[in-house]
Amino acid sequence: MKNEIKKTAIVTGASRGIGLAVARQLGLDGYNVVMVATGCREKNSEAIAHLEGLGIAVGYVQADVSDHDDRLRIVGQTVEMFGRIDVLVNNAGFGKLGEFTQVPLDDELRMIDTNITALHILTKLFLKDFVKADRGYILNVASSAGLLPGGPLMATYYATKAYVTSLTSAIYGELKQQGSSVSISALCPGPVDTEFNSVANAVFPIEGIDAKQCADIAVRGMFSKELIIIPETRMKLAAAASGIVPRKLAVAVTGQLQSAKKQ
């Protein structure tokens, strides 16, 4: 499946929502796209056809990033398809609404494996090659939750996204110290109109932005080498305010917003 276009991007969780929108934008920017998603190729044929209909060269890897063997297989398969990888987008992730004592432990462990462990491993493995070649971009999809002090009723989700923003920021600093041309960014949106809500069993009290709009801003920010990319002004203000008000107050306000998400 080698292609004349040398630039290739890999996007996890690419079959819908922000992942599909980011894959679309990267494809329109001239990149081959390797979609990583659960389910066989036929299951996601509509998403693949959408990208191919735009003239985008698409590779597909069926993988569950919460599974250790699948995570390691992703690297080999993507390199085999197109040779070198220029962009990694760690988008796969999910949340669960509920009290910490009530959310099933298995759900939380799978969330940690998906939101943290997979992102950590893929970032490390691809970053080593990027640094060696002195080129490449990594976009880690976090959340505005990762910029806030904590989220009652979504405790584990908020904690996983705080990990993502912290890890990304640290790597960003290391790359700057090294004088590397490699860039890493964290996307921290507020509500986005995707299937996230139904998976989390939540209803957001404020209107979300369109996934395409979010993806356009994310890709531009990544290529501009921004560290933290926040698509919406209101979320930028909320993140700034969280660093000013007392932590207990910020947590209380966040908890009230989370309570409003209950279906």
PDB file of N, CA, C and O in Angstrom, residues 149-200:
ATOM      1  N   PRO A 149      -8.871  21.177  38.358  1.00  0.00           N
ATOM      2  CA  PRO A 149      -8.327  20.499  39.536  1.00  0.00           C
ATOM      3  C   PRO A 149      -8.971  19.157  39.867  1.00  0.00           C
ATOM      4  O   PRO A 149      -8.433  18.415  40.677  1.00  0.00           O
ATOM      5  N   GLY A 150     -10.075  18.828  39.289  1.00  0.00           N
ATOM      6  CA  GLY A 150     -10.725  17.550  39.574  1.00  0.00           C
ATOM      7  C   GLY A 150     -12.197  17.616  39.237  1.00  0.00           C
ATOM      8  O   GLY A 150     -12.794  18.682  39.253  1.00  0.00           O
ATOM      9  N   GLY A 151     -12.779  16.470  38.915  1.00  0.00           N
ATOM     10  CA  GLY A 151     -14.173  16.461  38.509  1.00  0.00           C
ATOM     11  C   GLY A 151     -14.994  15.451  39.272  1.00  0.00           C
ATOM     12  O   GLY A 151     -15.026  14.263  38.911  1.00  0.00           O
ATOM     13  N   PRO A 152     -15.650  15.858  40.341  1.00  0.00           N
ATOM     14  CA  PRO A 152     -16.561  14.935  41.026  1.00  0.00           C
ATOM     15  C   PRO A 152     -17.561  14.334  40.036  1.00  0.00           C
ATOM     16  O   PRO A 152     -18.044  15.025  39.145  1.00  0.00           O
ATOM     17  N   LEU A 153     -17.831  13.066  40.177  1.00  0.00           N
ATOM     18  CA  LEU A 153     -18.712  12.268  39.328  1.00  0.00           C
ATOM     19  C   LEU A 153     -18.048  11.821  38.024  1.00  0.00           C
ATOM     20  O   LEU A 153     -18.618  11.044  37.268  1.00  0.00           O
ATOM     21  N   MET A 154     -16.843  12.325  37.742  1.00  0.00           N
ATOM     22  CA  MET A 154     -16.036  11.792  36.642  1.00  0.00           C
ATOM     23  C   MET A 154     -14.578  11.764  37.099  1.00  0.00           C
ATOM     24  O   MET A 154     -13.668  12.186  36.394  1.00  0.00           O
ATOM     25  N   ALA A 155     -14.374  11.254  38.308  1.00  0.00           N
ATOM     26  CA  ALA A 155     -13.063  11.331  38.953  1.00  0.00           C
ATOM     27  C   ALA A 155     -11.955  10.690  38.130  1.00  0.00           C
ATOM     28  O   ALA A 155     -10.893  11.296  37.912  1.00  0.00           O
ATOM     29  N   THR A 156     -12.181   9.485  37.659  1.00  0.00           N
ATOM     30  CA  THR A 156     -11.134   8.776  36.929  1.00  0.00           C
ATOM     31  C   THR A 156     -10.861   9.432  35.584  1.00  0.00           C
ATOM     32  O   THR A 156      -9.698   9.567  35.166  1.00  0.00           O
ATOM     33  N   TYR A 157     -11.912   9.846  34.902  1.00  0.00           N
ATOM     34  CA  TYR A 157     -11.728  10.506  33.606  1.00  0.00           C
ATOM     35  C   TYR A 157     -10.897  11.773  33.755  1.00  0.00           C
ATOM     36  O   TYR A 157      -9.941  11.990  33.014  1.00  0.00           O
ATOM     37  N   TYR A 158     -11.243  12.623  34.715  1.00  0.00           N
ATOM     38  CA  TYR A 158     -10.484  13.852  34.935  1.00  0.00           C
ATOM     39  C   TYR A 158      -9.027  13.537  35.262  1.00  0.00           C
ATOM     40  O   TYR A 158      -8.109  14.221  34.796  1.00  0.00           O
ATOM     41  N   ALA A 159      -8.814  12.503  36.067  1.00  0.00           N
ATOM     42  CA  ALA A 159      -7.451  12.135  36.440  1.00  0.00           C
ATOM     43  C   ALA A 159      -6.650  11.667  35.221  1.00  0.00           C
ATOM     44  O   ALA A 159      -5.470  12.010  35.074  1.00  0.00           O
ATOM     45  N   THR A 160      -7.289  10.896  34.331  1.00  0.00           N
ATOM     46  CA  THR A 160      -6.571  10.425  33.142  1.00  0.00           C
ATOM     47  C   THR A 160      -6.193  11.585  32.237  1.00  0.00           C
ATOM     48  O   THR A 160      -5.093  11.612  31.664  1.00  0.00           O
ATOM     49  N   LYS A 161      -7.070  12.556  32.109  1.00  0.00           N
ATOM     50  CA  LYS A 161      -6.776  13.675  31.218  1.00  0.00           C
ATOM     51  C   LYS A 161      -5.748  14.628  31.831  1.00  0.00           C
ATOM     52  O   LYS A 161      -4.981  15.283  31.110  1.00  0.00           O
ATOM     53  N   ALA A 162      -5.714  14.709  33.170  1.00  0.00           N
ATOM     54  CA  ALA A 162      -4.655  15.481  33.825  1.00  0.00           C
ATOM     55  C   ALA A 162      -3.298  14.834  33.546  1.00  0.00           C
ATOM     56  O   ALA A 162      -2.292  15.529  33.344  1.00  0.00           O
ATOM     57  N   TYR A 163      -3.271  13.508  33.525  1.00  0.00           N
ATOM     58  CA  TYR A 163      -2.044  12.786  33.184  1.00  0.00           C
ATOM     59  C   TYR A 163      -1.580  13.158  31.773  1.00  0.00           C
ATOM     60  O   TYR A 163      -0.396  13.411  31.538  1.00  0.00           O
ATOM     61  N   VAL A 164      -2.528  13.191  30.845  1.00  0.00           N
ATOM     62  CA  VAL A 164      -2.190  13.488  29.451  1.00  0.00           C
ATOM     63  C   VAL A 164      -1.588  14.889  29.316  1.00  0.00           C
ATOM     64  O   VAL A 164      -0.561  15.072  28.653  1.00  0.00           O
ATOM     65  N   THR A 165      -2.212  15.878  29.935  1.00  0.00           N
ATOM     66  CA  THR A 165      -1.689  17.244  29.817  1.00  0.00           C
ATOM     67  C   THR A 165      -0.347  17.378  30.523  1.00  0.00           C
ATOM     68  O   THR A 165       0.549  18.080  30.039  1.00  0.00           O
ATOM     69  N   SER A 166      -0.175  16.701  31.655  1.00  0.00           N
ATOM     70  CA  SER A 166       1.093  16.770  32.373  1.00  0.00           C
ATOM     71  C   SER A 166       2.210  16.094  31.584  1.00  0.00           C
ATOM     72  O   SER A 166       3.312  16.648  31.434  1.00  0.00           O
ATOM     73  N   LEU A 167       1.945  14.899  31.077  1.00  0.00           N
ATOM     74  CA  LEU A 167       2.953  14.175  30.294  1.00  0.00           C
ATOM     75  C   LEU A 167       3.341  14.959  29.048  1.00  0.00           C
ATOM     76  O   LEU A 167       4.535  15.118  28.734  1.00  0.00           O
ATOM     77  N   THR A 168       2.338  15.459  28.352  1.00  0.00           N
ATOM     78  CA  THR A 168       2.596  16.217  27.124  1.00  0.00           C
ATOM     79  C   THR A 168       3.432  17.456  27.412  1.00  0.00           C
ATOM     80  O   THR A 168       4.376  17.777  26.677  1.00  0.00           O
ATOM     81  N   SER A 169       3.106  18.162  28.483  1.00  0.00           N
ATOM     82  CA  SER A 169       3.844  19.381  28.838  1.00  0.00           C
ATOM     83  C   SER A 169       5.304  19.065  29.162  1.00  0.00           C
ATOM     84  O   SER A 169       6.215  19.808  28.772  1.00  0.00           O
ATOM     85  N   ALA A 170       5.533  17.969  29.881  1.00  0.00           N
ATOM     86  CA  ALA A 170       6.895  17.591  30.238  1.00  0.00           C
ATOM     87  C   ALA A 170       7.723  17.239  29.003  1.00  0.00           C
ATOM     88  O   ALA A 170       8.880  17.668  28.861  1.00  0.00           O
ATOM     89  N   ILE A 171       7.123  16.460  28.102  1.00  0.00           N
ATOM     90  CA  ILE A 171       7.835  16.082  26.873  1.00  0.00           C
ATOM     91  C   ILE A 171       8.111  17.316  26.023  1.00  0.00           C
ATOM     92  O   ILE A 171       9.193  17.462  25.426  1.00  0.00           O
ATOM     93  N   TYR A 172       7.134  18.224  25.951  1.00  0.00           N
ATOM     94  CA  TYR A 172       7.307  19.479  25.214  1.00  0.00           C
ATOM     95  C   TYR A 172       8.545  20.217  25.731  1.00  0.00           C
ATOM     96  O   TYR A 172       9.366  20.702  24.947  1.00  0.00           O
ATOM     97  N   GLY A 173       8.671  20.296  27.064  1.00  0.00           N
ATOM     98  CA  GLY A 173       9.814  20.974  27.661  1.00  0.00           C
ATOM     99  C   GLY A 173      11.126  20.287  27.337  1.00  0.00           C
ATOM    100  O   GLY A 173      12.143  20.946  27.054  1.00  0.00           O
ATOM    101  N   GLU A 174      11.138  18.949  27.352  1.00  0.00           N
ATOM    102  CA  GLU A 174      12.353  18.206  27.022  1.00  0.00           C
ATOM    103  C   GLU A 174      12.776  18.452  25.576  1.00  0.00           C
ATOM    104  O   GLU A 174      13.966  18.627  25.276  1.00  0.00           O
ATOM    105  N   LEU A 175      11.803  18.443  24.674  1.00  0.00           N
ATOM    106  CA  LEU A 175      12.118  18.666  23.262  1.00  0.00           C
ATOM    107  C   LEU A 175      12.687  20.071  23.044  1.00  0.00           C
ATOM    108  O   LEU A 175      13.612  20.260  22.243  1.00  0.00           O
ATOM    109  N   LYS A 176      12.146  21.046  23.760  1.00  0.00           N
ATOM    110  CA  LYS A 176      12.661  22.413  23.662  1.00  0.00           C
ATOM    111  C   LYS A 176      14.104  22.468  24.159  1.00  0.00           C
ATOM    112  O   LYS A 176      14.963  23.121  23.550  1.00  0.00           O
ATOM    113  N   GLN A 177      14.376  21.803  25.266  1.00  0.00           N
ATOM    114  CA  GLN A 177      15.732  21.795  25.820  1.00  0.00           C
ATOM    115  C   GLN A 177      16.727  21.147  24.858  1.00  0.00           C
ATOM    116  O   GLN A 177      17.890  21.541  24.792  1.00  0.00           O
ATOM    117  N   GLN A 178      16.246  20.155  24.130  1.00  0.00           N
ATOM    118  CA  GLN A 178      17.109  19.443  23.178  1.00  0.00           C
ATOM    119  C   GLN A 178      17.294  20.205  21.871  1.00  0.00           C
ATOM    120  O   GLN A 178      18.154  19.843  21.062  1.00  0.00           O
ATOM    121  N   GLY A 179      16.494  21.239  21.657  1.00  0.00           N
ATOM    122  CA  GLY A 179      16.530  21.950  20.383  1.00  0.00           C
ATOM    123  C   GLY A 179      15.977  21.115  19.252  1.00  0.00           C
ATOM    124  O   GLY A 179      16.349  21.282  18.089  1.00  0.00           O
ATOM    125  N   SER A 180      15.075  20.197  19.578  1.00  0.00           N
ATOM    126  CA  SER A 180      14.510  19.283  18.594  1.00  0.00           C
ATOM    127  C   SER A 180      13.476  19.984  17.726  1.00  0.00           C
ATOM    128  O   SER A 180      12.782  20.902  18.161  1.00  0.00           O
ATOM    129  N   SER A 181      13.359  19.517  16.490  1.00  0.00           N
ATOM    130  CA  SER A 181      12.330  20.020  15.575  1.00  0.00           C
ATOM    131  C   SER A 181      11.005  19.285  15.777  1.00  0.00           C
ATOM    132  O   SER A 181       9.994  19.668  15.182  1.00  0.00           O
ATOM    133  N   VAL A 182      10.999  18.246  16.586  1.00  0.00           N
ATOM    134  CA  VAL A 182       9.783  17.490  16.866  1.00  0.00           C
ATOM    135  C   VAL A 182       8.887  18.317  17.780  1.00  0.00           C
ATOM    136  O   VAL A 182       9.361  19.024  18.669  1.00  0.00           O
ATOM    137  N   SER A 183       7.579  18.223  17.553  1.00  0.00           N
ATOM    138  CA  SER A 183       6.630  18.992  18.363  1.00  0.00           C
ATOM    139  C   SER A 183       5.564  18.076  18.938  1.00  0.00           C
ATOM    140  O   SER A 183       5.152  17.100  18.305  1.00  0.00           O
ATOM    141  N   ILE A 184       5.121  18.388  20.142  1.00  0.00           N
ATOM    142  CA  ILE A 184       4.043  17.643  20.784  1.00  0.00           C
ATOM    143  C   ILE A 184       3.043  18.631  21.374  1.00  0.00           C
ATOM    144  O   ILE A 184       3.433  19.665  21.921  1.00  0.00           O
ATOM    145  N   SER A 185       1.761  18.333  21.214  1.00  0.00           N
ATOM    146  CA  SER A 185       0.690  19.232  21.655  1.00  0.00           C
ATOM    147  C   SER A 185      -0.397  18.435  22.350  1.00  0.00           C
ATOM    148  O   SER A 185      -0.557  17.231  22.121  1.00  0.00           O
ATOM    149  N   ALA A 186      -1.174  19.126  23.184  1.00  0.00           N
ATOM    150  CA  ALA A 186      -2.337  18.513  23.828  1.00  0.00           C
ATOM    151  C   ALA A 186      -3.578  19.303  23.440  1.00  0.00           C
ATOM    152  O   ALA A 186      -3.618  20.531  23.597  1.00  0.00           O
ATOM    153  N   LEU A 187      -4.570  18.602  22.919  1.00  0.00           N
ATOM    154  CA  LEU A 187      -5.846  19.213  22.588  1.00  0.00           C
ATOM    155  C   LEU A 187      -6.758  19.112  23.800  1.00  0.00           C
ATOM    156  O   LEU A 187      -6.995  18.017  24.311  1.00  0.00           O
ATOM    157  N   CYS A 188      -7.263  20.258  24.268  1.00  0.00           N
ATOM    158  CA  CYS A 188      -8.082  20.295  25.486  1.00  0.00           C
ATOM    159  C   CYS A 188      -9.420  20.972  25.224  1.00  0.00           C
ATOM    160  O   CYS A 188      -9.663  22.104  25.677  1.00  0.00           O
ATOM    161  N   PRO A 189     -10.316  20.303  24.512  1.00  0.00           N
ATOM    162  CA  PRO A 189     -11.619  20.912  24.226  1.00  0.00           C
ATOM    163  C   PRO A 189     -12.593  20.754  25.379  1.00  0.00           C
ATOM    164  O   PRO A 189     -12.415  19.902  26.250  1.00  0.00           O
ATOM    165  N   GLY A 190     -13.627  21.576  25.356  1.00  0.00           N
ATOM    166  CA  GLY A 190     -14.774  21.359  26.225  1.00  0.00           C
ATOM    167  C   GLY A 190     -15.697  20.384  25.525  1.00  0.00           C
ATOM    168  O   GLY A 190     -15.236  19.533  24.749  1.00  0.00           O
ATOM    169  N   PRO A 191     -17.014  20.490  25.729  1.00  0.00           N
ATOM    170  CA  PRO A 191     -17.952  19.574  25.077  1.00  0.00           C
ATOM    171  C   PRO A 191     -17.866  19.644  23.550  1.00  0.00           C
ATOM    172  O   PRO A 191     -17.799  20.729  22.972  1.00  0.00           O
ATOM    173  N   VAL A 192     -17.828  18.481  22.917  1.00  0.00           N
ATOM    174  CA  VAL A 192     -17.823  18.365  21.455  1.00  0.00           C
ATOM    175  C   VAL A 192     -18.948  17.425  21.080  1.00  0.00           C
ATOM    176  O   VAL A 192     -19.184  16.414  21.766  1.00  0.00           O
ATOM    177  N   ASP A 193     -19.647  17.729  20.021  1.00  0.00           N
ATOM    178  CA  ASP A 193     -20.794  16.915  19.605  1.00  0.00           C
ATOM    179  C   ASP A 193     -20.319  15.606  18.974  1.00  0.00           C
ATOM    180  O   ASP A 193     -20.125  15.501  17.759  1.00  0.00           O
ATOM    181  N   THR A 194     -20.093  14.590  19.819  1.00  0.00           N
ATOM    182  CA  THR A 194     -19.660  13.269  19.372  1.00  0.00           C
ATOM    183  C   THR A 194     -20.433  12.218  20.159  1.00  0.00           C
ATOM    184  O   THR A 194     -21.319  12.530  20.952  1.00  0.00           O
ATOM    185  N   GLU A 195     -20.041  10.939  19.988  1.00  0.00           N
ATOM    186  CA  GLU A 195     -20.675   9.847  20.733  1.00  0.00           C
ATOM    187  C   GLU A 195     -20.142   9.738  22.157  1.00  0.00           C
ATOM    188  O   GLU A 195     -20.562   8.863  22.909  1.00  0.00           O
ATOM    189  N   PHE A 196     -19.207  10.629  22.537  1.00  0.00           N
ATOM    190  CA  PHE A 196     -18.646  10.583  23.889  1.00  0.00           C
ATOM    191  C   PHE A 196     -19.748  10.619  24.941  1.00  0.00           C
ATOM    192  O   PHE A 196     -19.697   9.895  25.935  1.00  0.00           O
ATOM    193  N   ASN A 197     -20.750  11.466  24.719  1.00  0.00           N
ATOM    194  CA  ASN A 197     -21.815  11.640  25.711  1.00  0.00           C
ATOM    195  C   ASN A 197     -22.555  10.340  25.994  1.00  0.00           C
ATOM    196  O   ASN A 197     -22.834   9.999  27.147  1.00  0.00           O
ATOM    197  N   SER A 198     -22.911   9.601  24.937  1.00  0.00           N
ATOM    198  CA  SER A 198     -23.670   8.370  25.132  1.00  0.00           C
ATOM    199  C   SER A 198     -22.823   7.304  25.817  1.00  0.00           C
ATOM    200  O   SER A 198     -23.324   6.536  26.636  1.00  0.00           O
ATOM    201  N   VAL A 199     -21.532   7.253  25.486  1.00  0.00           N
ATOM    202  CA  VAL A 199     -20.641   6.287  26.130  1.00  0.00           C
ATOM    203  C   VAL A 199     -20.485   6.615  27.610  1.00  0.00           C
ATOM    204  O   VAL A 199     -20.481   5.740  28.473  1.00  0.00           O
ATOM    205  N   ALA A 200     -20.362   7.923  27.906  1.00  0.00           N
ATOM    206  CA  ALA A 200     -20.192   8.356  29.294  1.00  0.00           C
ATOM    207  C   ALA A 200     -21.505   8.355  30.068  1.00  0.00           C
ATOM    208  O   ALA A 200     -21.508   8.562  31.279  1.00  0.00           O
TER     209      ALA A 200
END
